[in-house]
mmCIF file of C-alpha atoms in Angstrom:
data_model
loop_
_atom_site.group_PDB
_atom_site.id
_atom_site.type_symbol
_atom_site.label_atom_id
_atom_site.label_comp_id
_atom_site.label_asym_id
_atom_site.label_seq_id
_atom_site.Cartn_x
_atom_site.Cartn_y
_atom_site.Cartn_z
ATOM 1 C CA MET A 1 31.398 -4.328 -8.156
ATOM 2 C CA THR A 2 32.043 -1.482 -10.615
ATOM 3 C CA ILE A 3 29.114 0.942 -10.776
ATOM 4 C CA GLN A 4 28.022 1.125 -14.405
ATOM 5 C CA LEU A 5 27.012 4.774 -14.531
ATOM 6 C CA LYS A 6 27.619 7.596 -16.994
ATOM 7 C CA VAL A 7 27.703 10.723 -14.850
ATOM 8 C CA TYR A 8 26.781 13.792 -16.877
ATOM 9 C CA ASP A 9 28.880 16.921 -16.872
ATOM 10 C CA GLU A 10 28.099 20.201 -18.623
ATOM 11 C CA SER A 11 29.540 19.001 -21.925
ATOM 12 C CA ALA A 12 27.103 16.062 -21.966
ATOM 13 C CA VAL A 13 24.029 18.302 -22.038
ATOM 14 C CA THR A 14 25.149 21.572 -23.647
ATOM 15 C CA ALA A 15 24.035 20.520 -27.129
ATOM 16 C CA LEU A 16 20.516 19.840 -25.828
ATOM 17 C CA CYS A 17 20.048 23.204 -24.138
ATOM 18 C CA SER A 18 18.645 26.422 -25.574
ATOM 19 C CA THR A 19 18.434 29.965 -24.244
ATOM 20 C CA ARG A 20 15.996 32.828 -24.632
ATOM 21 C CA ALA A 21 16.329 36.454 -23.592
ATOM 22 C CA ASN A 22 14.537 37.365 -20.353
ATOM 23 C CA GLU A 23 13.619 33.732 -19.681
ATOM 24 C CA LYS A 24 15.229 31.221 -17.358
ATOM 25 C CA LYS A 25 15.103 27.611 -18.544
ATOM 26 C CA ALA A 26 14.854 24.554 -16.307
ATOM 27 C CA TRP A 27 18.394 23.467 -17.144
ATOM 28 C CA GLN A 28 19.739 26.769 -15.810
ATOM 29 C CA THR A 29 18.387 25.963 -12.334
ATOM 30 C CA MET A 30 19.238 22.254 -12.135
ATOM 31 C CA ALA A 31 22.338 20.644 -10.661
ATOM 32 C CA LEU A 32 24.953 18.325 -12.117
ATOM 33 C CA LEU A 33 27.119 16.037 -10.029
ATOM 34 C CA ASP A 34 30.710 16.911 -9.245
ATOM 35 C CA THR A 35 32.552 14.387 -11.400
ATOM 36 C CA GLN A 36 35.782 14.884 -9.418
ATOM 37 C CA VAL A 37 34.271 13.386 -6.256
ATOM 38 C CA ASN A 38 33.280 9.808 -5.405
ATOM 39 C CA VAL A 39 29.726 9.319 -6.721
ATOM 40 C CA GLN A 40 28.269 8.176 -3.403
ATOM 41 C CA GLN A 41 29.812 11.097 -1.519
ATOM 42 C CA ALA A 42 28.773 13.542 -4.241
ATOM 43 C CA LEU A 43 25.157 12.360 -3.957
ATOM 44 C CA VAL A 44 25.232 12.760 -0.177
ATOM 45 C CA ASP A 45 26.660 16.262 -0.638
ATOM 46 C CA ALA A 46 23.916 17.084 -3.159
ATOM 47 C CA ALA A 47 21.235 16.068 -0.656
ATOM 48 C CA GLN A 48 22.817 18.312 1.986
ATOM 49 C CA PHE A 49 22.740 21.224 -0.467
ATOM 50 C CA GLY A 50 18.974 20.864 -0.961
ATOM 51 C CA ILE A 51 18.691 18.452 -3.876
ATOM 52 C CA ARG A 52 15.704 16.113 -3.539
ATOM 53 C CA TYR A 53 15.102 14.499 -6.944
ATOM 54 C CA VAL A 54 17.532 12.631 -9.176
ATOM 55 C CA LEU A 55 16.925 12.147 -12.903
ATOM 56 C CA LEU A 56 18.338 8.875 -14.224
ATOM 57 C CA GLY A 57 18.076 7.452 -17.737
ATOM 58 C CA ILE A 58 18.131 3.825 -18.850
ATOM 59 C CA CYS A 59 18.674 3.702 -22.610
ATOM 60 C CA GLU A 60 17.805 0.085 -23.366
ATOM 61 C CA ASP A 61 15.200 -2.023 -25.125
ATOM 62 C CA ILE A 62 16.616 -5.412 -24.134
ATOM 63 C CA GLY A 63 13.751 -6.167 -21.752
ATOM 64 C CA PRO A 64 10.918 -5.519 -24.208
ATOM 65 C CA LYS A 65 12.686 -7.569 -26.898
ATOM 66 C CA ALA A 66 13.269 -10.366 -24.374
ATOM 67 C CA ASN A 67 9.491 -10.269 -23.813
ATOM 68 C CA LEU A 68 8.943 -10.855 -27.560
ATOM 69 C CA GLY A 69 8.060 -7.184 -28.011
ATOM 70 C CA ASN A 70 9.240 -4.235 -30.082
ATOM 71 C CA GLY A 71 12.370 -2.161 -29.600
ATOM 72 C CA GLY A 72 12.764 1.599 -29.321
ATOM 73 C CA ALA A 73 12.544 2.154 -25.540
ATOM 74 C CA ASN A 74 16.233 3.091 -25.584
ATOM 75 C CA GLN A 75 15.324 6.480 -27.134
ATOM 76 C CA ALA A 76 12.882 7.731 -24.488
ATOM 77 C CA TRP A 77 15.497 9.324 -22.233
ATOM 78 C CA SER A 78 16.934 11.592 -24.924
ATOM 79 C CA ALA A 79 13.404 12.560 -26.025
ATOM 80 C CA PHE A 80 12.609 13.573 -22.451
ATOM 81 C CA LEU A 81 15.804 15.506 -21.820
ATOM 82 C CA LYS A 82 15.447 17.913 -24.724
ATOM 83 C CA ARG A 83 11.918 18.827 -23.654
ATOM 84 C CA PHE A 84 12.369 18.911 -19.881
ATOM 85 C CA LEU A 85 15.631 20.856 -19.825
ATOM 86 C CA ASN A 86 14.261 23.619 -22.058
ATOM 87 C CA GLN A 87 10.928 24.255 -20.386
ATOM 88 C CA PRO A 88 10.637 27.648 -18.655
ATOM 89 C CA HIS A 89 11.505 27.802 -14.975
ATOM 90 C CA ASN A 90 8.928 29.668 -12.896
ATOM 91 C CA GLN A 91 7.214 29.664 -9.507
ATOM 92 C CA PHE A 92 5.241 26.509 -10.279
ATOM 93 C CA ILE A 93 8.144 24.039 -10.593
ATOM 94 C CA THR A 94 11.128 23.569 -8.274
ATOM 95 C CA THR A 95 13.715 22.329 -10.743
ATOM 96 C CA GLN A 96 16.375 23.827 -8.461
ATOM 97 C CA LYS A 97 15.872 20.694 -6.326
ATOM 98 C CA VAL A 98 16.582 18.409 -9.296
ATOM 99 C CA LEU A 99 19.898 16.723 -10.023
ATOM 100 C CA LEU A 100 20.552 15.493 -13.549
ATOM 101 C CA LEU A 101 22.689 12.477 -12.700
ATOM 102 C CA GLY A 102 23.142 10.713 -16.038
ATOM 103 C CA GLU A 103 22.366 7.243 -17.305
ATOM 104 C CA VAL A 104 23.033 3.628 -16.479
ATOM 105 C CA ASN A 105 25.836 2.418 -18.741
ATOM 106 C CA VAL A 106 24.299 -0.216 -21.019
ATOM 107 C CA ASP A 107 26.330 0.326 -24.193
ATOM 108 C CA ASP A 108 27.961 -3.096 -24.173
ATOM 109 C CA LEU A 109 24.720 -4.909 -23.369
ATOM 110 C CA MET A 110 22.884 -3.044 -26.124
ATOM 111 C CA ALA A 111 25.609 -3.835 -28.656
ATOM 112 C CA GLN A 112 25.205 -7.538 -27.882
ATOM 113 C CA SER A 113 21.395 -7.392 -27.909
ATOM 114 C CA ASN A 114 21.292 -5.670 -31.309
ATOM 115 C CA LEU A 115 22.803 -8.796 -32.858
ATOM 116 C CA LEU A 116 20.082 -11.053 -31.455
ATOM 117 C CA ASP A 117 16.717 -12.099 -32.928
ATOM 118 C CA ASN A 118 13.994 -12.645 -30.342
ATOM 119 C CA GLN A 119 12.189 -15.015 -32.708
ATOM 120 C CA GLN A 120 15.050 -17.516 -32.428
ATOM 121 C CA PRO A 121 14.733 -19.540 -29.181
ATOM 122 C CA GLN A 122 18.438 -19.698 -28.406
ATOM 123 C CA GLN A 123 18.908 -15.986 -29.063
ATOM 124 C CA LEU A 124 15.835 -15.193 -26.974
ATOM 125 C CA THR A 125 17.536 -17.000 -24.091
ATOM 126 C CA GLN A 126 20.606 -14.821 -24.640
ATOM 127 C CA LEU A 127 18.460 -11.665 -24.557
ATOM 128 C CA ARG A 128 17.007 -12.756 -21.231
ATOM 129 C CA ALA A 129 20.503 -13.367 -19.860
ATOM 130 C CA LEU A 130 21.469 -9.822 -20.888
ATOM 131 C CA CYS A 131 18.362 -8.533 -19.124
ATOM 132 C CA GLN A 132 19.540 -10.254 -15.950
ATOM 133 C CA GLN A 133 22.880 -8.448 -16.213
ATOM 134 C CA LEU A 134 21.001 -5.197 -16.708
ATOM 135 C CA ASP A 135 19.056 -5.839 -13.472
ATOM 136 C CA GLU A 136 22.327 -5.880 -11.542
ATOM 137 C CA ARG A 137 23.492 -2.594 -13.050
ATOM 138 C CA VAL A 138 20.204 -0.847 -12.349
ATOM 139 C CA GLU A 139 20.212 -2.089 -8.759
ATOM 140 C CA SER A 140 23.774 -0.903 -8.125
ATOM 141 C CA VAL A 141 23.083 2.627 -9.388
ATOM 142 C CA LEU A 142 19.755 2.943 -7.577
ATOM 143 C CA SER A 143 21.381 1.780 -4.351
ATOM 144 C CA LEU A 144 23.655 4.834 -4.440
ATOM 145 C CA ILE A 145 20.686 7.170 -4.846
ATOM 146 C CA PHE A 146 18.589 5.625 -2.066
ATOM 147 C CA LYS A 147 21.568 5.539 0.318
ATOM 148 C CA ALA A 148 21.979 9.285 -0.192
ATOM 149 C CA GLY A 149 18.360 9.841 0.854
ATOM 150 C CA LEU A 150 17.320 11.094 -2.596
ATOM 151 C CA GLU A 151 14.243 10.320 -4.712
ATOM 152 C CA PRO A 152 15.026 8.887 -8.143
ATOM 153 C CA ILE A 153 12.944 9.570 -11.238
ATOM 154 C CA ILE A 154 13.895 6.796 -13.634
ATOM 155 C CA ILE A 155 13.144 7.256 -17.332
ATOM 156 C CA GLY A 156 13.457 5.033 -20.380
ATOM 157 C CA GLY A 157 13.901 1.360 -21.075
ATOM 158 C CA GLY A 158 11.430 -1.436 -20.457
ATOM 159 C CA HIS A 159 9.401 -2.330 -17.385
ATOM 160 C CA ASN A 160 11.984 -5.009 -16.642
ATOM 161 C CA ASN A 161 13.912 -2.292 -14.789
ATOM 162 C CA CYS A 162 11.365 -2.264 -11.969
ATOM 163 C CA LEU A 163 13.173 -5.285 -10.517
ATOM 164 C CA GLY A 164 16.518 -3.538 -10.055
ATOM 165 C CA ILE A 165 14.778 -0.494 -8.572
ATOM 166 C CA ILE A 166 12.656 -2.545 -6.157
ATOM 167 C CA ARG A 167 15.622 -4.670 -5.102
ATOM 168 C CA ALA A 168 17.687 -1.564 -4.344
ATOM 169 C CA LEU A 169 14.957 0.111 -2.297
ATOM 170 C CA SER A 170 13.959 -3.051 -0.436
ATOM 171 C CA LYS A 171 17.560 -3.837 0.508
ATOM 172 C CA HIS A 172 18.231 -0.237 1.531
ATOM 173 C CA LYS A 173 15.153 -0.142 3.788
ATOM 174 C CA ASN A 174 15.610 -3.768 4.852
ATOM 175 C CA THR A 175 11.931 -4.439 4.189
ATOM 176 C CA PRO A 176 9.721 -5.507 1.260
ATOM 177 C CA ILE A 177 8.212 -2.480 -0.450
ATOM 178 C CA ASN A 178 4.817 -1.692 -1.979
ATOM 179 C CA ALA A 179 4.179 -0.680 -5.595
ATOM 180 C CA ILE A 180 1.310 0.870 -7.499
ATOM 181 C CA ASN A 181 1.440 0.457 -11.272
ATOM 182 C CA PHE A 182 -0.537 2.271 -13.987
ATOM 183 C CA ASP A 183 -0.401 -0.376 -16.673
ATOM 184 C CA PRO A 184 -2.600 -2.494 -18.974
ATOM 185 C CA HIS A 185 -0.329 -5.441 -18.092
ATOM 186 C CA ALA A 186 0.381 -6.827 -14.626
ATOM 187 C CA ASP A 187 3.966 -7.719 -15.630
ATOM 188 C CA PHE A 188 3.553 -10.772 -13.409
ATOM 189 C CA ARG A 189 4.334 -13.470 -15.944
ATOM 190 C CA GLU A 190 6.112 -16.635 -14.902
ATOM 191 C CA CYS A 191 9.823 -16.587 -14.040
ATOM 192 C CA GLU A 192 10.950 -17.964 -17.385
ATOM 193 C CA GLY A 193 14.059 -15.802 -17.685
ATOM 194 C CA ARG A 194 14.139 -12.067 -17.248
ATOM 195 C CA HIS A 195 12.164 -9.707 -19.467
ATOM 196 C CA SER A 196 9.845 -6.708 -19.271
ATOM 197 C CA GLY A 197 6.803 -8.836 -18.477
ATOM 198 C CA ASN A 198 7.846 -10.430 -15.194
ATOM 199 C CA GLY A 199 9.757 -7.903 -13.086
ATOM 200 C CA PHE A 200 7.134 -7.743 -10.342
ATOM 201 C CA ARG A 201 6.890 -11.554 -10.229
ATOM 202 C CA TYR A 202 10.619 -11.875 -9.644
ATOM 203 C CA ALA A 203 10.483 -9.110 -7.024
ATOM 204 C CA TYR A 204 7.673 -10.944 -5.233
ATOM 205 C CA ASN A 205 9.420 -14.321 -5.390
ATOM 206 C CA GLU A 206 12.579 -12.722 -3.991
ATOM 207 C CA LYS A 207 10.494 -11.273 -1.125
ATOM 208 C CA HIS A 208 11.190 -7.664 -2.082
ATOM 209 C CA LEU A 209 7.534 -6.889 -2.934
ATOM 210 C CA ASN A 210 5.014 -6.743 -0.103
ATOM 211 C CA ASN A 211 1.872 -5.316 -1.711
ATOM 212 C CA TYR A 212 1.198 -4.574 -5.373
ATOM 213 C CA HIS A 213 -1.777 -2.952 -7.082
ATOM 214 C CA VAL A 214 -2.344 -2.392 -10.799
ATOM 215 C CA ILE A 215 -4.549 0.456 -12.006
ATOM 216 C CA GLY A 216 -5.939 0.098 -15.529
ATOM 217 C CA LEU A 217 -5.117 -3.567 -16.090
ATOM 218 C CA HIS A 218 -6.694 -4.638 -19.374
ATOM 219 C CA GLU A 219 -8.810 -7.742 -18.824
ATOM 220 C CA LEU A 220 -8.020 -9.093 -22.296
ATOM 221 C CA LYS A 221 -4.273 -8.387 -22.424
ATOM 222 C CA ASN A 222 -3.169 -10.653 -19.568
ATOM 223 C CA ASN A 223 -3.120 -14.435 -19.676
ATOM 224 C CA GLN A 224 -4.955 -16.545 -17.110
ATOM 225 C CA ALA A 225 -1.721 -17.751 -15.527
ATOM 226 C CA THR A 226 -0.799 -14.133 -14.750
ATOM 227 C CA ILE A 227 -4.209 -13.344 -13.248
ATOM 228 C CA THR A 228 -4.119 -16.546 -11.200
ATOM 229 C CA ALA A 229 -0.630 -15.736 -9.917
ATOM 230 C CA MET A 230 -1.780 -12.226 -8.910
ATOM 231 C CA ASN A 231 -4.728 -13.717 -7.032
ATOM 232 C CA GLU A 232 -2.535 -16.267 -5.267
ATOM 233 C CA ALA A 233 -0.199 -13.479 -4.127
ATOM 234 C CA ASN A 234 -3.260 -11.556 -2.898
ATOM 235 C CA PHE A 235 -2.381 -8.656 -5.188
ATOM 236 C CA LYS A 236 -5.249 -6.520 -6.481
ATOM 237 C CA PHE A 237 -6.118 -4.560 -9.597
ATOM 238 C CA ASN A 238 -8.745 -2.216 -11.004
ATOM 239 C CA SER A 239 -9.277 -3.053 -14.636
ATOM 240 C CA TYR A 240 -9.457 -0.691 -17.578
ATOM 241 C CA GLN A 241 -12.889 -2.167 -18.284
ATOM 242 C CA ALA A 242 -14.167 -1.431 -14.758
ATOM 243 C CA ILE A 243 -12.950 2.184 -14.924
ATOM 244 C CA GLN A 244 -13.386 3.209 -18.553
ATOM 245 C CA VAL A 245 -15.946 0.841 -20.075
ATOM 246 C CA LYS A 246 -18.377 -0.229 -17.323
ATOM 247 C CA ARG A 247 -17.725 2.919 -15.258
ATOM 248 C CA GLU A 248 -18.099 0.940 -12.036
ATOM 249 C CA VAL A 249 -15.527 3.138 -10.320
ATOM 250 C CA THR A 250 -13.900 6.419 -11.236
ATOM 251 C CA LEU A 251 -10.175 6.613 -11.860
ATOM 252 C CA THR A 252 -9.757 8.850 -8.813
ATOM 253 C CA GLN A 253 -11.674 6.418 -6.594
ATOM 254 C CA ALA A 254 -9.694 3.441 -7.873
ATOM 255 C CA ILE A 255 -6.346 5.137 -7.223
ATOM 256 C CA ASN A 256 -7.290 6.448 -3.783
ATOM 257 C CA ASN A 257 -8.769 3.114 -2.697
ATOM 258 C CA ALA A 258 -5.560 1.361 -3.722
ATOM 259 C CA LEU A 259 -3.340 3.906 -1.969
ATOM 260 C CA ASN A 260 -5.388 3.612 1.225
ATOM 261 C CA CYS A 261 -4.732 -0.137 1.326
ATOM 262 C CA PHE A 262 -0.963 0.246 1.533
ATOM 263 C CA ASP A 263 0.834 0.119 4.864
ATOM 264 C CA GLU A 264 3.748 2.317 5.939
ATOM 265 C CA ALA A 265 6.335 0.515 3.786
ATOM 266 C CA PRO A 266 8.069 2.524 1.030
ATOM 267 C CA LEU A 267 5.955 2.887 -2.100
ATOM 268 C CA GLY A 268 7.131 2.732 -5.689
ATOM 269 C CA VAL A 269 5.180 4.702 -8.307
ATOM 270 C CA GLU A 270 5.282 2.859 -11.619
ATOM 271 C CA VAL A 271 3.919 4.064 -14.962
ATOM 272 C CA ASP A 272 4.033 1.971 -18.118
ATOM 273 C CA LEU A 273 3.375 4.417 -20.927
ATOM 274 C CA ASP A 274 1.587 1.559 -22.737
ATOM 275 C CA SER A 275 -1.388 2.706 -20.643
ATOM 276 C CA ILE A 276 -1.791 5.878 -22.729
ATOM 277 C CA THR A 277 -3.934 5.839 -25.864
ATOM 278 C CA GLY A 278 -1.950 6.525 -29.030
ATOM 279 C CA MET A 279 1.399 6.737 -27.251
ATOM 280 C CA PRO A 280 4.446 5.552 -29.214
ATOM 281 C CA VAL A 281 5.449 2.633 -26.999
ATOM 282 C CA SER A 282 6.649 -0.951 -27.059
ATOM 283 C CA ALA A 283 3.024 -2.185 -27.092
ATOM 284 C CA TYR A 284 0.800 0.414 -28.801
ATOM 285 C CA THR A 285 -2.835 0.689 -27.705
ATOM 286 C CA CYS A 286 -5.955 2.375 -29.001
ATOM 287 C CA CYS A 287 -7.833 1.433 -25.807
ATOM 288 C CA GLY A 288 -6.224 3.246 -22.909
ATOM 289 C CA PHE A 289 -6.165 6.364 -20.807
ATOM 290 C CA SER A 290 -5.388 9.989 -21.632
ATOM 291 C CA VAL A 291 -2.200 11.824 -20.768
ATOM 292 C CA SER A 292 -4.106 13.899 -18.203
ATOM 293 C CA ASP A 293 -5.447 10.686 -16.609
ATOM 294 C CA THR A 294 -1.854 9.514 -16.267
ATOM 295 C CA GLU A 295 -0.740 12.847 -14.818
ATOM 296 C CA HIS A 296 -3.592 12.499 -12.302
ATOM 297 C CA PHE A 297 -2.392 9.011 -11.333
ATOM 298 C CA VAL A 298 1.130 10.326 -10.752
ATOM 299 C CA HIS A 299 -0.220 13.325 -8.813
ATOM 300 C CA LEU A 300 -2.249 11.198 -6.407
ATOM 301 C CA ALA A 301 0.426 8.533 -5.945
ATOM 302 C CA ALA A 302 3.113 11.151 -5.299
ATOM 303 C CA LYS A 303 0.974 12.721 -2.572
ATOM 304 C CA LYS A 304 1.274 9.485 -0.600
ATOM 305 C CA ARG A 305 4.079 10.288 1.838
ATOM 306 C CA GLN A 306 5.534 6.800 1.511
ATOM 307 C CA SER A 307 6.083 7.192 -2.235
ATOM 308 C CA THR A 308 9.814 7.039 -2.841
ATOM 309 C CA TYR A 309 10.456 6.942 -6.587
ATOM 310 C CA LEU A 310 8.850 7.435 -10.001
ATOM 311 C CA HIS A 311 9.541 4.987 -12.826
ATOM 312 C CA LEU A 312 8.401 5.934 -16.361
ATOM 313 C CA CYS A 313 9.044 3.175 -18.874
ATOM 314 C CA GLU A 314 8.255 1.635 -22.271
ATOM 315 C CA ALA A 315 8.011 4.853 -24.313
ATOM 316 C CA ALA A 316 9.473 4.088 -27.747
ATOM 317 C CA PRO A 317 9.719 7.145 -30.028
ATOM 318 C CA SER A 318 10.558 5.093 -33.140
ATOM 319 C CA GLN A 319 7.168 3.374 -32.883
ATOM 320 C CA HIS A 320 5.334 6.605 -33.740
ATOM 321 C CA PRO A 321 3.285 6.023 -36.921
ATOM 322 C CA THR A 322 4.721 9.080 -38.687
ATOM 323 C CA GLY A 323 8.351 8.483 -37.769
ATOM 324 C CA LEU A 324 11.088 9.050 -35.224
ATOM 325 C CA ASP A 325 11.056 12.864 -35.166
ATOM 326 C CA SER A 326 7.354 12.943 -34.306
ATOM 327 C CA GLY A 327 7.905 10.192 -31.760
ATOM 328 C CA MET A 328 10.689 12.114 -30.048
ATOM 329 C CA GLN A 329 8.487 15.193 -29.719
ATOM 330 C CA HIS A 330 5.498 13.152 -28.532
ATOM 331 C CA CYS A 331 7.434 11.157 -25.940
ATOM 332 C CA GLY A 332 9.375 14.189 -24.753
ATOM 333 C CA GLN A 333 6.241 16.157 -24.068
ATOM 334 C CA VAL A 334 4.369 13.353 -22.290
ATOM 335 C CA ILE A 335 7.265 12.195 -20.103
ATOM 336 C CA THR A 336 8.048 15.789 -19.144
ATOM 337 C CA ALA A 337 4.414 16.299 -18.119
ATOM 338 C CA LEU A 338 4.536 13.222 -15.876
ATOM 339 C CA VAL A 339 7.803 14.252 -14.233
ATOM 340 C CA ASN A 340 6.387 17.727 -13.624
ATOM 341 C CA SER A 341 3.270 16.196 -12.087
ATOM 342 C CA TYR A 342 5.374 14.144 -9.667
ATOM 343 C CA ILE A 343 7.556 17.055 -8.570
ATOM 344 C CA GLN A 344 4.658 19.486 -8.217
ATOM 345 C CA SER A 345 2.676 16.998 -6.152
ATOM 346 C CA LYS A 346 5.632 16.227 -3.871
ATOM 347 C CA GLU A 347 6.369 19.916 -3.346
ATOM 348 C CA SER A 348 2.747 20.591 -2.355
ATOM 349 C CA LEU A 349 2.953 18.261 0.659
#
């Protein structure tokens, strides 16, 4: 199968990068892949030269639309890049271990999806079929990264992409994996066709997901069928209400308790930016967590030695109430902070 991947070279990122006298920027320390070499071999070579983390974008909003939601998640990657690449490099962040790989090629799928109306049943079915094709592309690209022994940081798109990531890791390790998800939604809806609301359910049904815990699940934003299905799978959650409203458990306690329940299987770290109050996302919330809470979640999860990837999804800059420019700045800053938190935590082990 052809790997649908846009590998970045210097010309792909030059327009995003800035310079300043007497200051080294992150982009000046990061690596790009050798485009003249087979991608799999180039990734293996990168790992041997000291690269540990791989940045990968997924510029799609097919999954959220297929879940009857809003678009805009296709813009998160570009918002992140401009901010992350131009932050100062100093002793506190090891961007010299970061490879900027590129993005999953979704141009043709997006062109088809942009002609579809998710309020029309037949077209909704078509959107879900496109999402299934997207799963295959995500899996194929992630397989290359895991086979090279590298840790992917996947940015942009909907939470539907968790399925391709989990499939790739589970198949590579030949074992079902564990996942911890900071999210108001369990994304465990029925298998009614692929969308952003049922990736973990499909992963579980396909026996790729061993243990799954949701931090911050909103008790009133998940239907009973989803909660029942979670219970039947023996998957756990700590609700937003238990942490933030009733204060029955602190956020730190909830995260650490969940992490301590995982076995030695690989662990996926999942963050739906819908969990953050006031964040421009596919499903905006006024009742969520702060950015620093989310950084703390990433920090603690990354310290778990079994954690193998970071997935940051659902940011949608165009959903910002004052417009796209503000949304790009907002999303860029928040996603950059979460990526920094992951890398700093990993490097402190």
